[in-house]
Amino acid sequence: MLKELQLLLSVILLLFCGFLYQLILKSSCYFCLSPVEFQQGPEALLGKGRIIVFLETSERVEPSPLVSCAVESAARVYPEQPVVFFMKGLSDSAQPPPNSTYTAFSLISAIDNVFLFPLNMKRLFEDTPLFSWYTQINASAQRNWLYVSSDASRLATIWKYGGIYMDTDVISIRPIPDENFLAAQASRDSSNGVFGFLPHHSFLWECMENFVEHYNSDIWGNQGPILMTRMLRVWCKLKDFQEVSDLRCSNLSFLHPQRFYPISYPQWRRYYEVWDTDPTFNNSYGLHLWNYMNQERRAVVRGSNTLVENLFRKHCPRTYRDLIQGPEGLATGELGPGNE
């Protein structure tokens, strides 16, 4: 009788341990996908929570340090949300080419809540006003195609799935509290480098319709910030910002330029300079580094004490540790002050 009781208790203990293990595994891997789910594509993931979206519309699969920092910082600021990076250069297996060494790709794909998927534009644009435009256009004949295709893809992605879109040169520093929003880059001028909406929001549907109706790839930004601004003016009676407060109309918010653009585009070099005292950016949710303006190819240099180096150390420490080189061209692999 005693042996039977001991055996029963042992079985109960084993069952309890197994249950506890599964509970711990589930809680620590909220966004994990089974092999079957992964083969189904991003749709299996996108219903698991409000997503953060990045896009790469070139064939590049090895992110730059700035792109890596953007993804890592978003993953740190939004640890309970999937951070999804759609890359046109990925195969359907979502893996880089064999026999290749991609340090940044490996770095960001190892982050628990980061997921990398191929960007299939034709599939993405299905059931949107962009589908007929995309299937009829000759992409090779278009000016600024990488930017135009990115402008279209971000509209369709957030319309279909909801969430927050960010350019790959935006460093996240704190969560965005708004659900439906555009970000001002100047008074009465919207950017399209950061925006967020709930799924199937009518503002984005109208943006896609206007995208096709007024398509002109010869004008840089016509399908991006210019489009967002002209549509916002249809929806809202814009006025100048008062202090650091956001504007609200209908069911969307127009965020003050301080939220993402405390350093305006004519001053973009300030990110690569040494400051006497680094700004706190207390009124900002993220920082757009205006990489399009960086035709001089200024880089983050270890030990330079520039503002951008200090931002990397604080907001994307893995990227800083593994990808940022010193003046001699070597990454030391050591964390600097302020890294956790």
CSV table of C-alpha atoms in Angstrom, one decimal:
chain,number,residue,atom,x,y,z
A,1,MET,CA,0.0,0.0,0.0
A,2,LEU,CA,2.8,2.4,0.9
A,3,LYS,CA,4.6,1.6,-2.4
A,4,GLU,CA,1.5,2.3,-4.4
A,5,LEU,CA,1.0,5.6,-2.6
A,6,GLN,CA,4.6,6.6,-3.3
A,7,LEU,CA,4.2,5.6,-7.0
A,8,LEU,CA,1.0,7.7,-7.2
A,9,LEU,CA,2.7,10.7,-5.6
A,10,SER,CA,5.6,10.3,-8.1
A,11,VAL,CA,3.2,10.3,-11.0
A,12,ILE,CA,1.4,13.4,-9.7
A,13,LEU,CA,4.7,15.2,-9.2
A,14,LEU,CA,5.9,14.4,-12.7
A,15,LEU,CA,2.6,15.6,-14.2
A,16,PHE,CA,2.8,18.8,-12.1
A,17,CYS,CA,6.4,19.4,-13.3
A,18,GLY,CA,5.4,18.9,-16.9
A,19,PHE,CA,2.5,21.3,-16.5
A,20,LEU,CA,4.8,23.9,-14.9
A,21,TYR,CA,7.4,23.5,-17.6
A,22,GLN,CA,4.8,24.1,-20.3
A,23,LEU,CA,3.4,27.1,-18.5
A,24,ILE,CA,6.9,28.7,-18.2
A,25,LEU,CA,7.6,27.9,-21.8
A,26,LYS,CA,4.4,29.5,-23.0
A,27,SER,CA,4.8,32.6,-20.9
A,28,SER,CA,8.4,33.1,-22.1
A,29,CYS,CA,7.5,32.5,-25.8
A,30,TYR,CA,4.3,34.3,-26.3
A,31,PHE,CA,5.1,35.0,-29.9
A,32,CYS,CA,6.7,31.7,-30.9
A,33,LEU,CA,5.4,30.1,-34.1
A,34,SER,CA,5.2,26.4,-34.7
A,35,PRO,CA,6.7,25.2,-38.0
A,36,VAL,CA,3.2,24.9,-39.5
A,37,GLU,CA,2.3,28.4,-38.4
A,38,PHE,CA,5.6,29.8,-39.9
A,39,GLN,CA,4.9,28.2,-43.2
A,40,GLN,CA,1.5,30.0,-43.2
A,41,GLY,CA,3.4,33.3,-43.3
A,42,PRO,CA,2.9,36.4,-41.3
A,43,GLU,CA,-0.8,36.0,-41.0
A,44,ALA,CA,-0.4,33.4,-38.3
A,45,LEU,CA,1.6,35.9,-36.2
A,46,LEU,CA,-0.2,39.2,-36.9
A,47,GLY,CA,-3.3,38.2,-34.9
A,48,LYS,CA,-1.2,37.7,-31.8
A,49,GLY,CA,-0.9,41.4,-30.9
A,50,ARG,CA,-0.5,44.9,-32.2
A,51,ILE,CA,2.5,44.8,-34.4
A,52,ILE,CA,5.5,47.1,-35.1
A,53,VAL,CA,6.4,47.1,-38.8
A,54,PHE,CA,9.6,47.7,-40.7
A,55,LEU,CA,10.1,47.3,-44.4
A,56,GLU,CA,13.1,46.7,-46.8
A,57,THR,CA,12.1,47.1,-50.4
A,58,SER,CA,15.5,46.6,-51.9
A,59,GLU,CA,17.1,43.2,-52.3
A,60,ARG,CA,19.4,43.8,-49.3
A,61,VAL,CA,19.2,41.2,-46.5
A,62,GLU,CA,22.0,42.4,-44.3
A,63,PRO,CA,20.8,45.4,-42.3
A,64,SER,CA,23.1,48.3,-41.7
A,65,PRO,CA,23.9,49.2,-38.1
A,66,LEU,CA,21.3,51.9,-38.1
A,67,VAL,CA,18.6,49.5,-39.3
A,68,SER,CA,19.6,47.0,-36.7
A,69,CYS,CA,19.4,49.7,-34.0
A,70,ALA,CA,15.9,50.7,-35.2
A,71,VAL,CA,14.7,47.1,-34.9
A,72,GLU,CA,16.4,46.4,-31.6
A,73,SER,CA,15.2,49.6,-30.0
A,74,ALA,CA,11.6,48.9,-31.0
A,75,ALA,CA,11.8,45.4,-29.7
A,76,ARG,CA,13.1,46.8,-26.3
A,77,VAL,CA,10.4,49.5,-26.1
A,78,TYR,CA,7.6,47.1,-27.1
A,79,PRO,CA,8.6,43.8,-25.5
A,80,GLU,CA,5.1,42.4,-25.5
A,81,GLN,CA,4.4,43.2,-29.2
A,82,PRO,CA,5.7,41.4,-32.3
A,83,VAL,CA,8.2,43.5,-34.3
A,84,VAL,CA,7.9,42.3,-37.9
A,85,PHE,CA,10.5,43.1,-40.5
A,86,PHE,CA,9.4,42.5,-44.1
A,87,MET,CA,12.4,42.1,-46.5
A,88,LYS,CA,12.0,41.9,-50.2
A,89,GLY,CA,15.3,40.1,-50.6
A,90,LEU,CA,14.4,37.1,-48.4
A,91,SER,CA,13.3,33.8,-49.8
A,92,ASP,CA,10.1,32.1,-48.7
A,93,SER,CA,12.1,30.3,-46.1
A,94,ALA,CA,13.0,33.7,-44.5
A,95,GLN,CA,16.6,32.8,-44.4
A,96,PRO,CA,19.6,34.6,-45.9
A,97,PRO,CA,21.6,32.9,-48.7
A,98,PRO,CA,23.5,29.7,-47.6
A,99,ASN,CA,27.2,29.9,-46.9
A,100,SER,CA,27.0,33.6,-46.0
A,101,THR,CA,27.8,35.5,-42.8
A,102,TYR,CA,25.3,38.2,-41.9
A,103,THR,CA,26.0,39.5,-38.4
A,104,ALA,CA,23.2,42.0,-38.2
A,105,PHE,CA,20.7,39.6,-39.7
A,106,SER,CA,21.6,37.1,-37.1
A,107,LEU,CA,21.6,39.7,-34.3
A,108,ILE,CA,18.0,41.0,-34.9
A,109,SER,CA,16.5,37.6,-35.8
A,110,ALA,CA,17.7,36.2,-32.4
A,111,ILE,CA,15.6,38.8,-30.5
A,112,ASP,CA,12.6,37.0,-29.0
A,113,ASN,CA,9.9,39.3,-30.4
A,114,VAL,CA,11.4,40.1,-33.8
A,115,PHE,CA,10.2,38.2,-36.8
A,116,LEU,CA,11.6,38.5,-40.4
A,117,PHE,CA,9.4,37.7,-43.4
A,118,PRO,CA,9.7,38.0,-47.2
A,119,LEU,CA,7.9,41.0,-48.6
A,120,ASN,CA,5.6,39.8,-51.4
A,121,MET,CA,4.1,43.0,-52.7
A,122,LYS,CA,1.6,41.4,-55.1
A,123,ARG,CA,0.2,39.4,-52.3
A,124,LEU,CA,0.2,42.3,-50.0
A,125,PHE,CA,-1.7,44.6,-52.3
A,126,GLU,CA,-4.5,42.1,-53.0
A,127,ASP,CA,-7.9,43.4,-51.9
A,128,THR,CA,-6.6,47.0,-51.8
A,129,PRO,CA,-6.8,49.9,-54.3
A,130,LEU,CA,-3.1,49.4,-55.0
A,131,PHE,CA,-3.4,46.0,-56.6
A,132,SER,CA,-4.4,47.1,-60.1
A,133,TRP,CA,-1.8,49.9,-60.0
A,134,TYR,CA,0.9,47.5,-59.1
A,135,THR,CA,0.1,44.8,-61.6
A,136,GLN,CA,0.0,47.2,-64.5
A,137,ILE,CA,3.0,49.4,-63.7
A,138,ASN,CA,6.5,48.9,-65.2
A,139,ALA,CA,8.6,49.2,-62.0
A,140,SER,CA,11.9,49.4,-63.9
A,141,ALA,CA,10.7,52.6,-65.7
A,142,GLN,CA,9.8,54.4,-62.5
A,143,ARG,CA,11.9,57.0,-60.7
A,144,ASN,CA,12.4,56.6,-57.0
A,145,TRP,CA,10.9,53.1,-57.2
A,146,LEU,CA,12.4,51.9,-53.9
A,147,TYR,CA,10.8,54.7,-52.1
A,148,VAL,CA,7.5,54.6,-54.0
A,149,SER,CA,7.1,50.8,-53.4
A,150,SER,CA,7.9,51.3,-49.8
A,151,ASP,CA,5.3,54.1,-49.5
A,152,ALA,CA,2.7,51.8,-51.0
A,153,SER,CA,3.7,48.8,-48.9
A,154,ARG,CA,3.5,50.6,-45.6
A,155,LEU,CA,0.0,51.8,-46.3
A,156,ALA,CA,-1.3,48.4,-47.3
A,157,THR,CA,0.4,46.6,-44.4
A,158,ILE,CA,-1.0,48.8,-41.7
A,159,TRP,CA,-4.4,49.0,-43.4
A,160,LYS,CA,-4.6,45.2,-43.5
A,161,TYR,CA,-3.1,44.3,-40.1
A,162,GLY,CA,-3.1,47.4,-38.0
A,163,GLY,CA,-0.2,48.5,-35.8
A,164,ILE,CA,2.7,51.0,-36.1
A,165,TYR,CA,4.9,51.5,-39.1
A,166,MET,CA,8.4,52.9,-38.6
A,167,ASP,CA,11.2,53.8,-41.0
A,168,THR,CA,14.4,51.9,-40.5
A,169,ASP,CA,16.2,55.0,-39.3
A,170,VAL,CA,13.9,55.6,-36.3
A,171,ILE,CA,15.3,54.9,-32.9
A,172,SER,CA,12.5,54.1,-30.4
A,173,ILE,CA,12.9,55.5,-26.9
A,174,ARG,CA,9.5,55.1,-25.3
A,175,PRO,CA,6.0,53.7,-26.2
A,176,ILE,CA,3.6,55.6,-28.4
A,177,PRO,CA,0.3,55.9,-26.5
A,178,ASP,CA,-1.9,56.6,-29.5
A,179,GLU,CA,-3.6,54.0,-31.7
A,180,ASN,CA,-4.6,56.1,-34.7
A,181,PHE,CA,-2.0,58.8,-35.5
A,182,LEU,CA,0.3,60.6,-37.9
A,183,ALA,CA,3.5,62.3,-36.9
A,184,ALA,CA,4.2,65.9,-37.9
A,185,GLN,CA,7.7,66.6,-39.2
A,186,ALA,CA,6.9,70.4,-39.1
A,187,SER,CA,3.9,72.5,-38.3
A,188,ARG,CA,1.0,71.4,-40.6
A,189,ASP,CA,3.3,68.9,-42.5
A,190,SER,CA,2.9,65.2,-41.9
A,191,SER,CA,5.6,62.6,-42.3
A,192,ASN,CA,5.0,59.0,-43.4
A,193,GLY,CA,8.1,57.7,-41.6
A,194,VAL,CA,6.0,56.8,-38.5
A,195,PHE,CA,2.3,56.3,-38.3
A,196,GLY,CA,-0.1,53.9,-36.6
A,197,PHE,CA,-3.7,52.8,-37.1
A,198,LEU,CA,-6.2,50.1,-36.2
A,199,PRO,CA,-6.9,47.6,-39.0
A,200,HIS,CA,-9.0,48.7,-41.9
A,201,HIS,CA,-9.0,52.3,-40.9
A,202,SER,CA,-10.8,54.4,-43.6
A,203,PHE,CA,-8.0,57.1,-43.6
A,204,LEU,CA,-5.5,54.6,-45.0
A,205,TRP,CA,-8.0,53.3,-47.6
A,206,GLU,CA,-8.5,56.8,-48.8
A,207,CYS,CA,-4.7,57.3,-48.9
A,208,MET,CA,-4.4,54.2,-51.1
A,209,GLU,CA,-7.1,55.5,-53.4
A,210,ASN,CA,-5.4,58.9,-53.6
A,211,PHE,CA,-2.0,57.2,-54.1
A,212,VAL,CA,-3.3,55.7,-57.4
A,213,GLU,CA,-5.3,58.7,-58.5
A,214,HIS,CA,-2.4,61.2,-58.1
A,215,TYR,CA,0.5,58.8,-58.8
A,216,ASN,CA,3.6,60.6,-60.0
A,217,SER,CA,7.0,58.9,-59.2
A,218,ASP,CA,8.9,61.9,-60.7
A,219,ILE,CA,8.1,64.0,-57.6
A,220,TRP,CA,10.0,62.7,-54.6
A,221,GLY,CA,7.7,62.3,-51.6
A,222,ASN,CA,4.5,62.6,-53.7
A,223,GLN,CA,3.4,59.2,-52.7
A,224,GLY,CA,4.7,59.6,-49.1
A,225,PRO,CA,4.7,62.6,-46.8
A,226,ILE,CA,3.1,64.8,-49.5
A,227,LEU,CA,0.3,62.3,-49.8
A,228,MET,CA,-0.2,62.0,-46.0
A,229,THR,CA,-0.3,65.8,-45.7
A,230,ARG,CA,-2.8,66.4,-48.4
A,231,MET,CA,-5.1,63.6,-47.0
A,232,LEU,CA,-4.8,65.0,-43.5
A,233,ARG,CA,-5.9,68.4,-44.7
A,234,VAL,CA,-9.0,66.7,-46.1
A,235,TRP,CA,-9.8,65.1,-42.8
A,236,CYS,CA,-8.7,67.9,-40.4
A,237,LYS,CA,-8.7,71.6,-40.2
A,238,LEU,CA,-5.0,72.0,-39.4
A,239,LYS,CA,-3.6,74.7,-37.2
A,240,ASP,CA,-0.3,75.5,-35.6
A,241,PHE,CA,0.8,73.5,-32.6
A,242,GLN,CA,0.5,75.1,-29.2
A,243,GLU,CA,3.5,74.2,-27.0
A,244,VAL,CA,4.2,70.5,-27.0
A,245,SER,CA,0.6,69.2,-27.4
A,246,ASP,CA,-0.8,67.0,-30.1
A,247,LEU,CA,-3.7,67.9,-32.3
A,248,ARG,CA,-6.8,65.7,-32.5
A,249,CYS,CA,-9.6,65.5,-35.1
A,250,SER,CA,-12.1,62.9,-36.0
A,251,ASN,CA,-10.6,59.7,-34.6
A,252,LEU,CA,-6.9,60.3,-35.2
A,253,SER,CA,-4.1,62.3,-33.6
A,254,PHE,CA,-1.5,64.5,-35.3
A,255,LEU,CA,1.5,64.2,-33.1
A,256,HIS,CA,3.7,67.3,-32.4
A,257,PRO,CA,7.1,67.4,-34.3
A,258,GLN,CA,8.9,66.9,-30.9
A,259,ARG,CA,7.5,63.3,-30.8
A,260,PHE,CA,9.8,62.1,-33.6
A,261,TYR,CA,11.5,65.1,-35.2
A,262,PRO,CA,13.0,67.2,-32.3
A,263,ILE,CA,16.0,67.7,-34.7
A,264,SER,CA,14.6,68.9,-38.1
A,265,TYR,CA,16.0,67.7,-41.4
A,266,PRO,CA,18.1,70.8,-42.1
A,267,GLN,CA,19.9,70.0,-38.8
A,268,TRP,CA,20.3,66.3,-39.3
A,269,ARG,CA,24.1,66.5,-38.9
A,270,ARG,CA,23.6,67.4,-35.3
A,271,TYR,CA,23.1,63.7,-34.6
A,272,TYR,CA,26.7,63.0,-35.6
A,273,GLU,CA,28.2,65.8,-33.5
A,274,VAL,CA,29.4,66.0,-30.0
A,275,TRP,CA,27.1,67.9,-27.6
A,276,ASP,CA,28.2,69.6,-24.4
A,277,THR,CA,25.2,68.0,-22.8
A,278,ASP,CA,23.1,65.3,-24.6
A,279,PRO,CA,19.4,66.3,-24.9
A,280,THR,CA,17.0,64.3,-22.8
A,281,PHE,CA,14.3,64.1,-25.5
A,282,ASN,CA,11.7,63.9,-22.8
A,283,ASN,CA,8.9,64.8,-25.1
A,284,SER,CA,9.8,62.3,-27.8
A,285,TYR,CA,8.7,58.7,-28.5
A,286,GLY,CA,11.4,58.1,-31.0
A,287,LEU,CA,14.0,59.9,-33.1
A,288,HIS,CA,14.1,60.0,-36.9
A,289,LEU,CA,17.7,60.3,-38.0
A,290,TRP,CA,17.0,61.5,-41.6
A,291,ASN,CA,19.2,58.9,-43.1
A,292,TYR,CA,18.0,59.9,-46.6
A,293,MET,CA,19.8,63.2,-46.1
A,294,ASN,CA,23.1,61.4,-45.1
A,295,GLN,CA,24.7,61.4,-48.6
A,296,GLU,CA,28.0,62.0,-46.8
A,297,ARG,CA,27.6,58.4,-45.3
A,298,ARG,CA,28.4,59.6,-41.8
A,299,ALA,CA,28.6,56.6,-39.5
A,300,VAL,CA,28.4,55.8,-35.8
A,301,VAL,CA,31.9,55.5,-34.5
A,302,ARG,CA,32.8,53.9,-31.2
A,303,GLY,CA,34.5,56.3,-28.8
A,304,SER,CA,33.4,59.4,-30.7
A,305,ASN,CA,31.0,60.6,-28.0
A,306,THR,CA,28.7,61.9,-30.6
A,307,LEU,CA,25.0,62.1,-29.9
A,308,VAL,CA,24.2,59.1,-32.2
A,309,GLU,CA,26.9,56.9,-30.5
A,310,ASN,CA,25.3,57.6,-27.1
A,311,LEU,CA,21.9,56.8,-28.5
A,312,PHE,CA,23.1,53.5,-29.8
A,313,ARG,CA,24.7,52.6,-26.4
A,314,LYS,CA,21.5,53.4,-24.5
A,315,HIS,CA,18.8,52.2,-26.9
A,316,CYS,CA,20.3,49.3,-28.9
A,317,PRO,CA,23.2,47.9,-26.8
A,318,ARG,CA,23.5,44.6,-28.7
A,319,THR,CA,23.9,46.5,-32.0
A,320,TYR,CA,26.4,48.8,-30.4
A,321,ARG,CA,28.4,45.9,-29.0
A,322,ASP,CA,28.5,43.8,-32.1
A,323,LEU,CA,28.4,46.2,-35.1
A,324,ILE,CA,29.8,49.6,-34.1
A,325,GLN,CA,33.5,50.0,-35.0
A,326,GLY,CA,36.1,52.3,-33.6
A,327,PRO,CA,38.2,54.7,-35.7
A,328,GLU,CA,40.6,51.8,-36.4
A,329,GLY,CA,37.7,49.8,-38.0
A,330,LEU,CA,37.3,47.2,-35.3
A,331,ALA,CA,34.3,46.4,-33.1
A,332,THR,CA,35.6,45.6,-29.7
A,333,GLY,CA,32.5,43.6,-28.6
A,334,GLU,CA,32.5,45.5,-25.3
A,335,LEU,CA,29.6,47.4,-23.8
A,336,GLY,CA,30.2,51.1,-23.1
A,337,PRO,CA,28.9,53.1,-20.1
A,338,GLY,CA,25.2,53.2,-19.8
A,339,ASN,CA,24.5,49.8,-21.4
A,340,GLU,CA,22.4,47.3,-19.6
